[in-house]
Amino acid sequence: MAGPLRLFVEHPLGEAQPVPLTREQAHYLFGVMRQGVGAEVRLFNSRDGEWRARVTEAGKRGGLLTVEDRTAPLRVPPDLWLLFAPIKKARTDFIVEKAVEMGAARIMPVQTDFTNSERIRQDRLQAHAVEAAEQCGGTFVPEVCELQKLSTLLAGWPADRQLMFCDEAEADGEAGSSALGGVLAGGPWAILIGPEGGFSEAERARLRDMAQSHVVQLGPRILRADTAAVAALTLWQLRLGDWA
Amino acid sequence: MAGPLRLFVEHPLGEAQPVPLTREQAHYLFGVMRQGVGAEVRLFNSRDGEWRARVTEAGKRGGLLTVEDRTAPLRVPPDLWLLFAPIKKARTDFIVEKAVEMGAARIMPVQTDFTNSERIRQDRLQAHAVEAAEQCGGTFVPEVCELQKLSTLLAGWPADRQLMFCDEAEADGEAGSSALGGVLAGGPWAILIGPEGGFSEAERARLRDMAQSHVVQLGPRILRADTAAVAALTLWQLRLGDWA
């Protein structure tokens, strides 16, 4: 986790481009990290890769960076959504962080029949995703969506998007060792992690009826939702993603 | 995570066996969880599987359970050690919890050349492993060892134990998608997760020299140590472990 300071910015990045800092970024860079004029920072914006920049103005409420050269190309994750039912705050934060590290393109909190938490702070989770990408050398920040009902989402599910459905209660799911073995290619996918209380019978029936769904069993032990998220992302990246 | 209350005990388990509760267990069961005489609890001890028991005496400082029948067989994880360099407290706790869920048989904190933390609370981490097994339906609690120097551990490394060595800095590691593909069988294994600051050159050279070591790359993104632990355990369980 060492290495140069990294910041996500909305601004376009290119040679000699001036990039203004937000108040929060200025506070972080100059207040918390004690940097000043001349300091090197790496910038990314989910579009232009990673660029080296240098502080040219430093103030209490803002500052300016000037972009120098590109230090890494843009790396976009595979077209993979992660759907999960929000759980306790720390574990929800954790799932968002892990989804960024493991390379999900979109993070979608869903409300299931047995979801306890009925609200999320989308802005806080999105900021958490930005921070994860900054810390882990990413050049892309996945979008964190607002909480949606799983039933609504499934009702309008794209015909071409496959769904890996991880359910502890499904004894007849494909075992991890062979899961997705018959699937030929990547293309659009989503992973759905069950809530701590499991899915309802209605949800389970709905999911089984979908032509796009693939029931997968994540080993013989019961996994917490946050563990299941990382394990499922690993399995998918190994079989169909960019771990090749 | 719902379901009956579960407790790890040291006591042998068998029909009609009386099992005394420790003060902490009595506090948890009667104080926190508000259970009383007649309540059902599931017990496991890493040896006899899971047994149904009922509270027959309940007190402030102790209590007694009486064992009824066996509800699940003992499930011992594969002979897999997880070696990792302790990091910040919350993330070290997390790694221990995830190692239990993912099925490591032994958890070994190691001090590397670049490990920041030089102390761990072994008793606290062991209690954390017990709690993880209780909550996740396990019947076995892996031993959490005291902190050891990686160099000492490697100097006496068992000839028959393979070592999966996960290092972000090793660009020439086997990619996850093909990693361990040539390895025929399980047998004794260990996974070594690098510290946040990476391995030293001396450590890297030492690890590369070992006939038992297999360098594996966990995808194209940089993973935190705790993410790497879950991803590596998933990869190993899929390829060589009990996810078959």
Coordinates of C-alpha atoms in Angstrom, one line a residue:
Chain A
M1 CA 0.0 0.0 0.0
A2 CA 3.1 2.2 0.0
G3 CA 3.9 4.3 -3.1
P4 CA 2.9 7.7 -4.3
L5 CA -0.3 9.5 -3.2
R6 CA -3.2 8.8 -5.5
L7 CA -6.3 10.9 -6.0
F8 CA -9.5 10.3 -8.0
V9 CA -10.6 13.4 -9.9
E10 CA -13.5 14.2 -12.2
H11 CA -11.3 16.3 -14.3
P12 CA -10.0 15.3 -17.8
L13 CA -6.3 14.3 -17.6
G14 CA -3.6 15.1 -20.2
E15 CA -0.2 16.8 -20.5
A16 CA 0.1 20.2 -18.8
Q17 CA -3.5 20.0 -17.8
P18 CA -4.3 22.1 -14.6
V19 CA -6.5 20.2 -12.2
P20 CA -8.2 22.1 -9.3
L21 CA -8.5 20.3 -6.0
T22 CA -11.8 20.1 -4.0
R23 CA -11.8 21.4 -0.4
E24 CA -11.7 17.8 0.9
Q25 CA -8.8 16.8 -1.4
A26 CA -6.8 20.0 -0.3
H27 CA -7.5 19.1 3.3
Y28 CA -6.3 15.5 2.8
L29 CA -3.2 16.4 0.8
F30 CA -2.0 19.5 2.6
G31 CA -3.5 19.0 6.1
V32 CA -3.5 15.3 6.7
M33 CA -0.6 14.2 4.4
R34 CA 1.5 17.4 4.9
Q35 CA 2.3 17.8 1.3
G36 CA 3.1 21.2 -0.3
V37 CA 4.0 22.8 -3.6
G38 CA 6.2 20.5 -5.7
A39 CA 4.8 17.3 -4.3
E40 CA 4.0 14.5 -6.7
V41 CA 0.5 13.0 -6.8
R42 CA -0.9 10.4 -9.2
L43 CA -4.3 11.1 -10.6
F44 CA -7.0 9.0 -12.3
N45 CA -10.5 9.6 -13.4
S46 CA -11.9 6.3 -14.7
R47 CA -11.3 7.4 -18.3
D48 CA -7.7 8.5 -19.0
G49 CA -5.5 6.1 -17.0
E50 CA -3.1 7.2 -14.3
W51 CA -1.1 10.5 -14.6
R52 CA 1.7 12.0 -12.6
A53 CA 0.9 15.5 -11.4
R54 CA 2.6 18.0 -9.2
V55 CA 1.2 20.5 -6.7
T56 CA 1.5 24.0 -8.1
E57 CA -0.7 25.8 -5.6
A58 CA -1.6 24.8 -2.1
G59 CA -4.2 26.4 0.1
K60 CA -6.4 25.7 3.1
R61 CA -9.5 25.4 1.0
G62 CA -8.2 24.3 -2.4
G63 CA -5.2 24.0 -4.6
L64 CA -4.0 23.3 -8.0
L65 CA -2.2 20.3 -9.6
T66 CA -0.5 20.4 -13.0
V67 CA -0.4 17.1 -14.9
E68 CA 2.9 15.9 -16.3
D69 CA 3.0 12.4 -17.9
R70 CA 0.9 9.2 -18.0
T71 CA 2.1 6.6 -15.6
A72 CA -0.3 3.8 -16.3
P73 CA -3.0 3.0 -18.9
L74 CA -6.7 2.8 -18.0
R75 CA -7.7 -0.6 -16.8
V76 CA -11.4 -1.2 -16.9
P77 CA -12.7 -4.2 -15.0
P78 CA -14.8 -6.9 -16.9
D79 CA -18.5 -6.1 -17.3
L80 CA -19.4 -7.6 -14.0
W81 CA -22.0 -6.3 -11.5
L82 CA -22.0 -7.2 -7.9
L83 CA -25.4 -7.4 -6.3
F84 CA -25.6 -7.8 -2.5
A85 CA -28.0 -7.1 0.3
P86 CA -26.6 -4.5 2.7
I87 CA -25.7 -5.8 6.1
K88 CA -24.1 -4.1 9.1
K89 CA -22.3 -0.9 8.2
A90 CA -18.7 -2.2 8.6
R91 CA -19.4 -5.3 6.5
T92 CA -21.2 -3.3 3.8
D93 CA -18.2 -1.0 3.6
F94 CA -16.0 -4.0 3.4
I95 CA -18.0 -5.5 0.5
V96 CA -17.7 -2.2 -1.4
E97 CA -14.0 -2.1 -0.8
K98 CA -13.4 -5.7 -1.8
A99 CA -15.6 -5.3 -5.0
V100 CA -13.3 -2.5 -6.1
E101 CA -10.2 -4.5 -5.4
M102 CA -11.5 -7.6 -7.1
G103 CA -12.6 -5.8 -10.2
A104 CA -16.4 -5.4 -10.3
A105 CA -17.6 -2.7 -12.8
R106 CA -20.7 -1.8 -10.8
I107 CA -21.8 -2.3 -7.2
M108 CA -25.5 -2.7 -6.6
P109 CA -27.0 -2.9 -3.2
V110 CA -30.4 -4.7 -3.4
Q111 CA -33.2 -5.0 -1.0
T112 CA -34.4 -8.6 -0.7
D113 CA -37.4 -10.0 1.2
F114 CA -35.1 -10.8 4.2
T115 CA -32.8 -7.7 4.1
N116 CA -32.7 -6.1 7.5
S117 CA -31.2 -2.7 6.6
E118 CA -33.6 -0.7 4.5
R119 CA -31.4 2.4 3.9
I120 CA -27.9 2.9 2.7
R121 CA -25.9 6.1 2.3
Q122 CA -25.1 5.8 -1.4
D123 CA -22.8 8.9 -1.3
R124 CA -20.8 7.4 1.6
L125 CA -20.4 4.0 -0.1
Q126 CA -19.4 5.8 -3.4
A127 CA -16.7 7.7 -1.4
H128 CA -15.6 4.4 0.0
A129 CA -15.2 3.0 -3.5
V130 CA -13.1 6.0 -4.5
E131 CA -10.9 5.5 -1.5
A132 CA -10.4 1.8 -2.2
A133 CA -9.4 2.6 -5.8
E134 CA -7.0 5.3 -4.6
Q135 CA -5.3 3.0 -2.2
C136 CA -5.1 -0.1 -4.4
G137 CA -3.6 1.4 -7.5
G138 CA -6.9 1.2 -9.5
T139 CA -7.6 3.6 -12.5
F140 CA -11.3 3.0 -12.5
V141 CA -14.0 3.6 -9.8
P142 CA -17.1 1.4 -10.1
E143 CA -20.4 3.1 -9.7
V144 CA -22.2 2.4 -6.4
C145 CA -26.0 2.4 -7.2
E146 CA -28.8 3.5 -5.0
L147 CA -30.6 0.6 -3.1
Q148 CA -33.1 -1.1 -5.4
K149 CA -35.6 -3.8 -4.8
L150 CA -34.3 -7.2 -6.0
S151 CA -37.7 -8.0 -7.4
T152 CA -37.7 -4.8 -9.5
L153 CA -34.2 -5.4 -10.8
L154 CA -35.0 -9.0 -11.8
A155 CA -38.2 -7.9 -13.5
G156 CA -36.2 -5.8 -15.9
W157 CA -33.1 -8.0 -16.1
P158 CA -31.2 -7.7 -19.4
A159 CA -31.6 -10.8 -21.6
D160 CA -27.9 -10.9 -22.3
R161 CA -26.6 -10.6 -18.8
Q162 CA -25.8 -13.9 -17.0
L163 CA -26.3 -14.1 -13.3
M164 CA -24.2 -16.1 -10.8
F165 CA -26.5 -16.7 -7.9
C166 CA -24.8 -17.8 -4.7
D167 CA -27.1 -19.3 -2.1
E168 CA -26.0 -21.2 0.9
A169 CA -29.4 -23.0 1.0
E170 CA -29.1 -24.4 -2.5
A171 CA -27.6 -27.9 -2.0
D172 CA -28.0 -28.6 -5.7
G173 CA -26.0 -25.7 -6.9
E174 CA -23.0 -26.3 -9.0
A175 CA -20.0 -27.0 -6.8
G176 CA -17.4 -24.3 -6.9
S177 CA -14.8 -26.7 -8.4
S178 CA -16.9 -27.2 -11.5
A179 CA -19.1 -24.0 -11.4
L180 CA -19.2 -22.1 -14.7
G181 CA -17.1 -24.8 -16.3
G182 CA -19.6 -25.1 -19.1
V183 CA -19.9 -21.4 -19.8
L184 CA -17.8 -20.5 -22.8
A185 CA -17.2 -16.8 -22.6
G186 CA -17.3 -13.7 -20.5
G187 CA -19.8 -11.0 -21.8
P188 CA -22.0 -9.2 -19.3
W189 CA -22.4 -10.9 -16.0
A190 CA -23.6 -10.3 -12.4
I191 CA -23.0 -12.0 -9.1
L192 CA -25.7 -12.0 -6.6
I193 CA -24.8 -12.7 -2.9
G194 CA -27.6 -13.8 -0.6
P195 CA -28.5 -11.8 2.5
E196 CA -27.6 -13.2 5.9
G197 CA -31.1 -14.5 6.4
G198 CA -31.1 -16.2 3.0
F199 CA -33.5 -15.7 0.1
S200 CA -37.2 -16.1 0.4
E201 CA -38.9 -19.0 -1.4
A202 CA -40.5 -16.6 -3.8
E203 CA -37.1 -15.1 -4.6
R204 CA -35.5 -18.5 -5.0
A205 CA -38.2 -19.6 -7.4
R206 CA -37.9 -16.4 -9.4
L207 CA -34.2 -16.8 -9.7
R208 CA -34.4 -20.4 -10.7
D209 CA -36.9 -19.5 -13.4
M210 CA -34.5 -17.1 -15.1
A211 CA -32.7 -18.5 -18.2
Q212 CA -29.7 -16.3 -17.3
S213 CA -29.2 -17.6 -13.8
H214 CA -26.4 -20.1 -12.7
V215 CA -26.7 -21.4 -9.2
V216 CA -23.3 -21.8 -7.6
Q217 CA -22.3 -23.3 -4.3
L218 CA -19.3 -21.7 -2.6
G219 CA -17.8 -24.7 -0.8
P220 CA -19.0 -26.9 2.1
R221 CA -18.8 -24.2 4.8
I222 CA -21.3 -21.5 5.5
L223 CA -19.8 -18.1 4.5
R224 CA -20.7 -14.7 5.7
A225 CA -22.0 -12.4 3.0
D226 CA -18.7 -10.4 2.9
T227 CA -16.6 -13.6 2.6
A228 CA -19.0 -15.0 0.0
A229 CA -18.6 -11.8 -2.1
V230 CA -14.8 -12.1 -2.2
A231 CA -14.9 -15.8 -2.9
A232 CA -17.5 -15.5 -5.6
L233 CA -15.6 -12.6 -7.3
T234 CA -12.4 -14.8 -7.1
L235 CA -14.2 -17.8 -8.7
W236 CA -15.7 -15.6 -11.5
Q237 CA -12.4 -13.8 -12.2
L238 CA -10.5 -17.1 -12.4
R239 CA -13.1 -18.7 -14.7
L240 CA -14.3 -15.9 -16.9
G241 CA -12.6 -12.6 -15.9
D242 CA -9.3 -11.0 -16.2
W243 CA -7.2 -13.3 -14.0
A244 CA -6.0 -15.0 -17.1
Chain B
M1 CA -26.3 -16.8 10.2
A2 CA -29.6 -17.5 11.8
G3 CA -30.3 -20.9 13.4
P4 CA -29.6 -22.3 16.8
L5 CA -27.0 -20.9 19.2
R6 CA -23.7 -22.6 18.9
L7 CA -20.9 -23.0 21.4
F8 CA -17.4 -24.3 21.2
V9 CA -16.5 -26.4 24.3
E10 CA -13.3 -28.3 25.3
H11 CA -15.4 -31.0 26.8
P12 CA -16.0 -34.5 25.1
L13 CA -19.4 -34.7 23.6
G14 CA -21.7 -37.8 23.6
E15 CA -25.2 -38.8 24.5
A16 CA -26.4 -37.7 28.0
Q17 CA -23.0 -36.1 28.6
P18 CA -23.2 -33.2 31.1
V19 CA -21.1 -30.2 29.9
P20 CA -20.3 -27.3 32.3
L21 CA -20.3 -23.8 31.0
T22 CA -17.5 -21.3 31.6
R23 CA -18.3 -18.0 33.2
E24 CA -18.0 -16.2 29.8
Q25 CA -20.3 -18.8 28.1
A26 CA -22.9 -18.5 30.9
H27 CA -22.8 -14.7 30.6
Y28 CA -23.2 -14.9 26.9
L29 CA -26.0 -17.5 26.9
F30 CA -28.1 -16.3 29.9
G31 CA -27.1 -12.6 30.0
V32 CA -26.6 -11.5 26.4
M33 CA -28.8 -14.0 24.6
R34 CA -31.5 -14.3 27.4
Q35 CA -31.7 -18.1 27.3
G36 CA -32.7 -20.2 30.3
V37 CA -33.3 -23.8 31.4
G38 CA -34.6 -25.9 28.5
A39 CA -33.0 -23.8 25.8
E40 CA -31.4 -25.7 22.9
V41 CA -27.7 -25.1 22.1
R42 CA -25.5 -26.8 19.6
L43 CA -22.0 -27.8 20.8
F44 CA -18.8 -28.7 19.0
N45 CA -15.3 -29.4 20.2
S46 CA -13.2 -29.9 17.0
R47 CA -13.4 -33.7 17.7
D48 CA -16.9 -35.1 18.0
G49 CA -19.0 -33.2 15.4
E50 CA -21.9 -31.0 16.4
W51 CA -24.3 -32.1 19.1
R52 CA -27.7 -30.8 20.3
A53 CA -27.7 -30.0 24.0
R54 CA -30.2 -28.4 26.4
V55 CA -29.6 -26.0 29.3
T56 CA -30.3 -27.9 32.6
E57 CA -28.8 -25.4 35.0
A58 CA -28.5 -21.7 34.5
G59 CA -26.6 -19.3 36.8
K60 CA -24.8 -16.0 36.8
R61 CA -21.4 -17.5 36.9
G62 CA -21.9 -20.8 35.2
G63 CA -24.4 -23.4 34.1
L64 CA -24.8 -26.9 32.9
L65 CA -25.8 -28.3 29.5
T66 CA -26.9 -31.9 28.9
V67 CA -26.0 -33.4 25.5
E68 CA -28.8 -35.1 23.5
D69 CA -28.0 -36.3 20.0
R70 CA -25.5 -35.6 17.2
T71 CA -26.7 -33.1 14.6
A72 CA -23.7 -33.0 12.3
P73 CA -20.5 -35.0 11.7
L74 CA -17.1 -33.5 12.4
R75 CA -15.8 -31.7 9.3
V76 CA -12.1 -31.2 9.4
P77 CA -10.7 -28.7 6.9
P78 CA -7.9 -29.8 4.5
D79 CA -4.3 -29.8 5.9
L80 CA -3.8 -26.2 4.9
W81 CA -1.9 -23.5 6.9
L82 CA -2.5 -19.8 6.4
L83 CA 0.6 -17.7 7.0
F84 CA 0.2 -13.9 7.1
A85 CA 2.0 -10.9 8.5
P86 CA -0.2 -9.2 11.1
I87 CA -1.6 -5.8 10.0
K88 CA -3.9 -3.4 11.7
K89 CA -6.1 -4.9 14.4
A90 CA -9.4 -4.9 12.5
R91 CA -7.8 -6.4 9.4
T92 CA -5.9 -9.1 11.4
D93 CA -9.2 -10.1 13.1
F94 CA -10.8 -10.2 9.7
I95 CA -8.1 -12.5 8.3
V96 CA -8.5 -14.9 11.2
E97 CA -12.3 -14.9 10.7
K98 CA -12.1 -15.5 7.0
A99 CA -9.5 -18.3 7.4
V100 CA -11.9 -20.2 9.6
E101 CA -14.8 -19.7 7.2
M102 CA -12.7 -20.6 4.2
G103 CA -11.3 -23.8 5.8
A104 CA -7.7 -23.3 6.9
A105 CA -6.6 -25.9 9.5
R106 CA -4.0 -23.7 11.1
I107 CA -3.5 -19.9 11.3
M108 CA 0.1 -18.7 11.6
P109 CA 0.9 -15.0 12.1
V110 CA 4.5 -14.5 10.8
Q111 CA 6.9 -11.6 11.3
T112 CA 8.5 -10.6 8.1
D113 CA 11.3 -8.1 7.4
F114 CA 8.7 -5.5 6.6
T115 CA 6.0 -6.4 9.2
N116 CA 5.0 -3.3 11.1
S117 CA 3.2 -4.9 14.0
E118 CA 5.6 -6.8 16.2
R119 CA 3.1 -8.2 18.7
I120 CA -0.2 -10.0 18.5
R121 CA -2.6 -11.1 21.2
Q122 CA -2.7 -14.8 20.4
D123 CA -5.5 -15.5 23.0
R124 CA -7.7 -12.7 21.5
L125 CA -7.1 -14.1 17.9
Q126 CA -7.9 -17.6 19.1
A127 CA -11.1 -16.4 20.7
H128 CA -11.9 -14.7 17.4
A129 CA -11.4 -18.0 15.6
V130 CA -13.8 -19.8 18.0
E131 CA -16.4 -17.1 17.5
A132 CA -16.1 -17.4 13.7
A133 CA -16.6 -21.2 13.9
E134 CA -19.6 -20.8 16.2
Q135 CA -21.3 -18.3 13.9
C136 CA -20.6 -20.1 10.7
G137 CA -21.7 -23.6 11.5
G138 CA -18.2 -25.0 11.7
T139 CA -17.3 -28.1 13.8
F140 CA -13.6 -27.4 13.9
V141 CA -11.6 -24.5 15.3
P142 CA -8.2 -23.9 13.7
E143 CA -5.3 -23.3 16.0
V144 CA -4.0 -19.7 15.9
C145 CA -0.2 -19.9 16.6
E146 CA 1.9 -17.4 18.4
L147 CA 3.8 -14.9 16.2
Q148 CA 6.9 -16.5 14.7
K149 CA 9.7 -15.2 12.5
L150 CA 9.1 -16.1 8.9
S151 CA 12.9 -16.9 8.5
T152 CA 12.8 -19.3 11.4
L153 CA 9.7 -21.0 10.1
L154 CA 11.2 -21.4 6.6
A155 CA 14.4 -22.7 8.0
G156 CA 12.6 -25.7 9.5
W157 CA 10.0 -26.0 6.7
P158 CA 8.6 -29.6 6.3
A159 CA 9.9 -31.2 3.1
D160 CA 6.4 -32.6 2.3
R161 CA 4.5 -29.3 2.7
Q162 CA 3.9 -27.3 -0.5
L163 CA 3.8 -23.5 -0.1
M164 CA 1.7 -21.2 -2.2
F165 CA 3.4 -17.8 -2.1
C166 CA 1.4 -14.8 -3.1
D167 CA 3.4 -11.7 -3.8
E168 CA 2.1 -8.6 -5.6
A169 CA 5.7 -7.8 -6.7
E170 CA 6.2 -11.1 -8.5
A171 CA 5.2 -10.3 -12.1
D172 CA 6.4 -13.7 -13.2
G173 CA 4.2 -15.6 -10.8
E174 CA 1.8 -18.2 -12.2
A175 CA -1.4 -16.3 -13.2
G176 CA -4.4 -17.2 -11.0
S177 CA -6.2 -18.8 -14.0
S178 CA -3.6 -21.4 -14.4
A179 CA -2.0 -21.4 -11.0
L180 CA -1.6 -24.8 -9.4
G181 CA -2.9 -26.4 -12.6
G182 CA 0.1 -28.7 -12.8
V183 CA -0.1 -29.8 -9.2
L184 CA -1.7 -33.2 -8.9
A185 CA -2.9 -33.7 -5.4
G186 CA -3.7 -32.1 -2.1
G187 CA -1.5 -33.2 0.7
P188 CA 0.0 -30.8 3.2
W189 CA 0.0 -27.2 2.0
A190 CA 0.4 -23.6 3.2
I191 CA -0.5 -20.3 1.8
L192 CA 1.8 -17.3 2.5
I193 CA 0.3 -13.8 2.1
G194 CA 2.7 -11.0 1.8
P195 CA 2.8 -8.0 4.2
E196 CA 1.5 -4.6 3.1
G197 CA 5.0 -3.5 2.5
G198 CA 5.9 -6.6 0.4
F199 CA 8.6 -9.1 1.0
S200 CA 12.3 -8.1 1.3
E201 CA 14.7 -9.2 -1.4
A202 CA 16.3 -11.7 1.0
E203 CA 12.9 -13.2 1.8
R204 CA 12.0 -13.4 -1.9
A205 CA 15.2 -15.1 -2.7
R206 CA 14.8 -17.6 0.1
L207 CA 11.2 -18.4 -0.9
R208 CA 12.2 -18.8 -4.6
D209 CA 14.9 -21.3 -3.6
M210 CA 12.6 -23.6 -1.8
A211 CA 11.6 -26.7 -3.8
Q212 CA 8.2 -26.6 -2.1
S213 CA 7.2 -23.0 -3.2
H214 CA 4.8 -22.1 -5.9
V215 CA 4.6 -18.4 -6.7
V216 CA 1.0 -17.3 -7.6
Q217 CA -0.3 -14.0 -8.9
L218 CA -3.7 -13.0 -7.7
G219 CA -5.0 -11.2 -10.7
P220 CA -4.0 -7.8 -12.3
R221 CA -5.1 -5.5 -9.4
I222 CA -3.3 -4.8 -6.2
L223 CA -5.1 -6.6 -3.3
R224 CA -4.9 -5.7 0.4
A225 CA -3.5 -8.5 2.5
D226 CA -7.0 -9.4 3.8
T227 CA -8.5 -9.6 0.4
A228 CA -5.5 -11.6 -0.9
A229 CA -6.1 -14.0 2.0
V230 CA -9.7 -14.8 1.0
A231 CA -8.8 -14.8 -2.8
A232 CA -5.9 -17.2 -2.2
L233 CA -7.9 -19.5 0.0
T234 CA -10.7 -19.6 -2.6
L235 CA -8.2 -20.4 -5.4
W236 CA -6.6 -23.2 -3.4
Q237 CA -9.9 -24.7 -2.2
L238 CA -11.2 -24.7 -5.8
R239 CA -8.1 -26.3 -7.2
L240 CA -6.9 -28.6 -4.4
G241 CA -9.2 -28.4 -1.5
D242 CA -12.7 -29.4 -0.5
W243 CA -14.8 -27.3 -2.9
A244 CA -15.1 -30.3 -5.2

